[in-house]
Amino acid sequence: MDLSAINPVVLLASILVSATPILLAATGELVVERAGVLNLGVEGMMVTGAVTGFAGAVLTGSPALGFLIAALGGAALSLLFAFLTQVMLANQVASGLALTLFGVGFAALLGKGYIGETPPQFPLWKFTVRAADGDVPAAIATLDLIVPLTIAIVASVWAVLKFTRAGLVLRAVGENHEAAHALGYKVVRIRTLAILFGGAMAGLGGAYISMIRVPTYTENVTAGAGWIALALVVFGSWKPGRVMLGAWLFGGVTMLQLNLQGTGVSIPVQYLAMSPYIITILVLVIMSNQRNTAPGSLGKSFHAAG
Amino acid sequence: MKRRTLLAGAAMALGLATTAMADDKTKVGFVYVGPVGDGGWTYEHDQGRKAVVEHFGDKVETTYVENVPEGADAERVITQMALQGADLIFTTSFGYMDPTINVAKKFPKVKFEHATGYKQADNVSVYSARFYEGRAVQGTIAGHMTKSNTIGYIASFPIPEVIRGINSAYIHAKKVNPDVQFKIVWAYTWFDPAKEADAAKVLIEQGADVILQHTDSTAPQAAAKAAGNVITFGQASDMSEFAPMPRVSSIIDDWAPYYVARTQAVMDGTWESVNTWHGIKEGMVGIGEISSAVPENVKAEALAMKAALGDGSYHAFTGPLKKQDGSDWLADGETADDGTLAGMNFYVEGIEGEIPQ
């Protein structure tokens, strides 16, 4: 085993990249759940964002426009969920699962013509890292603009939820929608906005996978990332900072285990392969076991007359 | 994986409910491990299914279910297909082996065809392609093309099919370049674009300038393209969208003739349980066009290798070869028998690392 093959700066950059899609989607879902809505359609919205963003970027030639279209695509799909659960008062769990099934199929249909294409490249920030001995070419760590942008979004979500009136109202709606309604807040409208935000964020996360992390489109390109994002929200006990830590931890262990395999570490590979899931769950369970912090009205339908 | 279960269930309902089944038609079902749009393994199986539709027209009715996880879920999907009246069912991933055998016991009149496995029964045929012949051609090109002498290999699961591919590629890369080294990463998935891309990036960061993959999506190709100066090979499908760089050649699985022949056999009532293992010679393994990124002499050598494998004058596992632990395997000029290849669970001498057990 030769650990010198792993360059720490390159590893760090790859961890940030690998955590970004689930972090985007999880932050969106966090806002949705803090408003008292459980949307299990994250995977469907992510894969829709992955294809709409990809197609948008290819058609317009602009990755920035692609991301914008991805956000719109994810939000448009979530509008369907909002209609079902907020207007028709359908069961949220069933509607969310249906949204994922629909999203996966819909995305496959939209993406028929784009399989295997290469998207226009996003401007990358490249750091050249000099390797220890002279003969090896310098390792290059690459980061893109979306990574710091994502961290900024997480910080803003945290600040808005904690310090602003809008955040307080959103949390009130999530904790006890009847009380919030009695105070005159528009529960359905606030929840619909939260759902749209969640959809847009999931769309961005999906587009990050198809446009930057992979970067190509294949059917079902997100391959389950939406479910990891959902789990992160719960294990991060509905707190943006913890969700971010969880995403980095998951990304970190994923990349570390691949790197260790590359250097031929003699730990059984199966354990390495499952370690991201186990370690992330363990750490987040330990972090969140003080008290149950789920929003009080999570998953319950609200009807003004009821 | 609840999601997969649900997906499979829903796809099942959609796929099977929409087709009103007329009784005189031969019904053929296909079970896929990934989506038909993966651009690789499952895509090629679906091309085979389409060839069956095209060849038989109204006389045949095909259904398929995609994204079926290997294991218990597969058993349910296959059972459902049999219950819906399928006459012939192709299960197209190694992990469907036991589920296929289990369901076949309950439906003795239905014919089953399992890809890449080794368990046969009266109503279960097995079929596979000699992908390792394609790996020999790949190894030859890879050995010549690498400048860092480090070849990265994205492996899926530690099963004989994958290990054969690693050994064959290594033997032939080593033959043309004695300094070559393999870095092997086990992804433990057939299809997960983000993870496949991550694995490719890690290998490139650790010095590999050739990436071989035994996973199903085009993600490693895209990752190599983004990195630049790295070459790859199309896996299962031509993946020509990535030619001439990074993709310099490919292994193409052509299932269509086999699927048509087996469907015909069911129609004629001549279907029997067989063990088919076809290679370059029969056309089940194709070598995609070698791109302009490869120098002419290397291309010529690779094509000569392909021709020799095709006419049987050369076997990809020809002695002298030793196992990784240094013990003798094949004497000078001796070739490996199919039984050993089918159950291959060891690396050849020179490969570093252990096969996960």
PDB file of N, CA and C in Angstrom, chain A residues 5 20 27 31 37 39 107 110 129 144 157 208 216 252 259:
ATOM      1  N   ALA A   5      -0.007   8.109  -3.003  1.00  0.00           N
ATOM      2  CA  ALA A   5      -0.733   8.315  -4.255  1.00  0.00           C
ATOM      3  C   ALA A   5      -1.970   9.180  -4.040  1.00  0.00           C
ATOM      4  N   THR A  20     -21.988  17.645  -3.205  1.00  0.00           N
ATOM      5  CA  THR A  20     -22.833  18.766  -3.630  1.00  0.00           C
ATOM      6  C   THR A  20     -24.246  18.378  -4.100  1.00  0.00           C
ATOM      7  N   THR A  27     -31.045  20.112   1.227  1.00  0.00           N
ATOM      8  CA  THR A  27     -31.379  21.431   1.760  1.00  0.00           C
ATOM      9  C   THR A  27     -32.784  21.842   1.307  1.00  0.00           C
ATOM     10  N   VAL A  31     -36.249  22.389   3.860  1.00  0.00           N
ATOM     11  CA  VAL A  31     -37.195  23.507   3.927  1.00  0.00           C
ATOM     12  C   VAL A  31     -38.625  22.989   3.792  1.00  0.00           C
ATOM     13  N   VAL A  37     -44.281  19.421   5.368  1.00  0.00           N
ATOM     14  CA  VAL A  37     -44.660  18.565   4.245  1.00  0.00           C
ATOM     15  C   VAL A  37     -43.565  17.530   3.997  1.00  0.00           C
ATOM     16  N   ASN A  39     -42.110  15.293   1.282  1.00  0.00           N
ATOM     17  CA  ASN A  39     -42.142  15.019  -0.159  1.00  0.00           C
ATOM     18  C   ASN A  39     -41.123  13.931  -0.499  1.00  0.00           C
ATOM     19  N   ALA A 107     -38.502  11.665 -17.133  1.00  0.00           N
ATOM     20  CA  ALA A 107     -37.133  12.050 -17.471  1.00  0.00           C
ATOM     21  C   ALA A 107     -36.574  11.131 -18.559  1.00  0.00           C
ATOM     22  N   LEU A 110     -37.986  12.324 -21.817  1.00  0.00           N
ATOM     23  CA  LEU A 110     -37.377  13.579 -22.272  1.00  0.00           C
ATOM     24  C   LEU A 110     -35.946  13.369 -22.754  1.00  0.00           C
ATOM     25  N   VAL A 129      -1.693  21.238  -7.971  1.00  0.00           N
ATOM     26  CA  VAL A 129      -0.995  20.857  -6.743  1.00  0.00           C
ATOM     27  C   VAL A 129       0.279  20.128  -7.122  1.00  0.00           C
ATOM     28  N   ASP A 144     -15.814  23.760  -9.003  1.00  0.00           N
ATOM     29  CA  ASP A 144     -16.599  24.609  -9.885  1.00  0.00           C
ATOM     30  C   ASP A 144     -17.372  25.602  -9.037  1.00  0.00           C
ATOM     31  N   VAL A 157     -30.168  29.459   3.983  1.00  0.00           N
ATOM     32  CA  VAL A 157     -31.346  28.751   4.487  1.00  0.00           C
ATOM     33  C   VAL A 157     -31.311  28.717   6.011  1.00  0.00           C
ATOM     34  N   TYR A 208     -26.494  18.937 -11.337  1.00  0.00           N
ATOM     35  CA  TYR A 208     -25.079  18.911 -10.973  1.00  0.00           C
ATOM     36  C   TYR A 208     -24.473  17.542 -11.312  1.00  0.00           C
ATOM     37  N   THR A 216     -22.276  13.397 -18.163  1.00  0.00           N
ATOM     38  CA  THR A 216     -22.969  12.954 -19.370  1.00  0.00           C
ATOM     39  C   THR A 216     -24.361  12.556 -18.926  1.00  0.00           C
ATOM     40  N   GLY A 252     -17.311  12.177   1.730  1.00  0.00           N
ATOM     41  CA  GLY A 252     -15.935  11.940   2.156  1.00  0.00           C
ATOM     42  C   GLY A 252     -15.608  10.467   2.238  1.00  0.00           C
ATOM     43  N   ASN A 259     -10.442   5.842  -3.072  1.00  0.00           N
ATOM     44  CA  ASN A 259      -9.005   6.148  -3.080  1.00  0.00           C
ATOM     45  C   ASN A 259      -8.195   5.042  -2.413  1.00  0.00           C
TER      46      ASN A 259
END
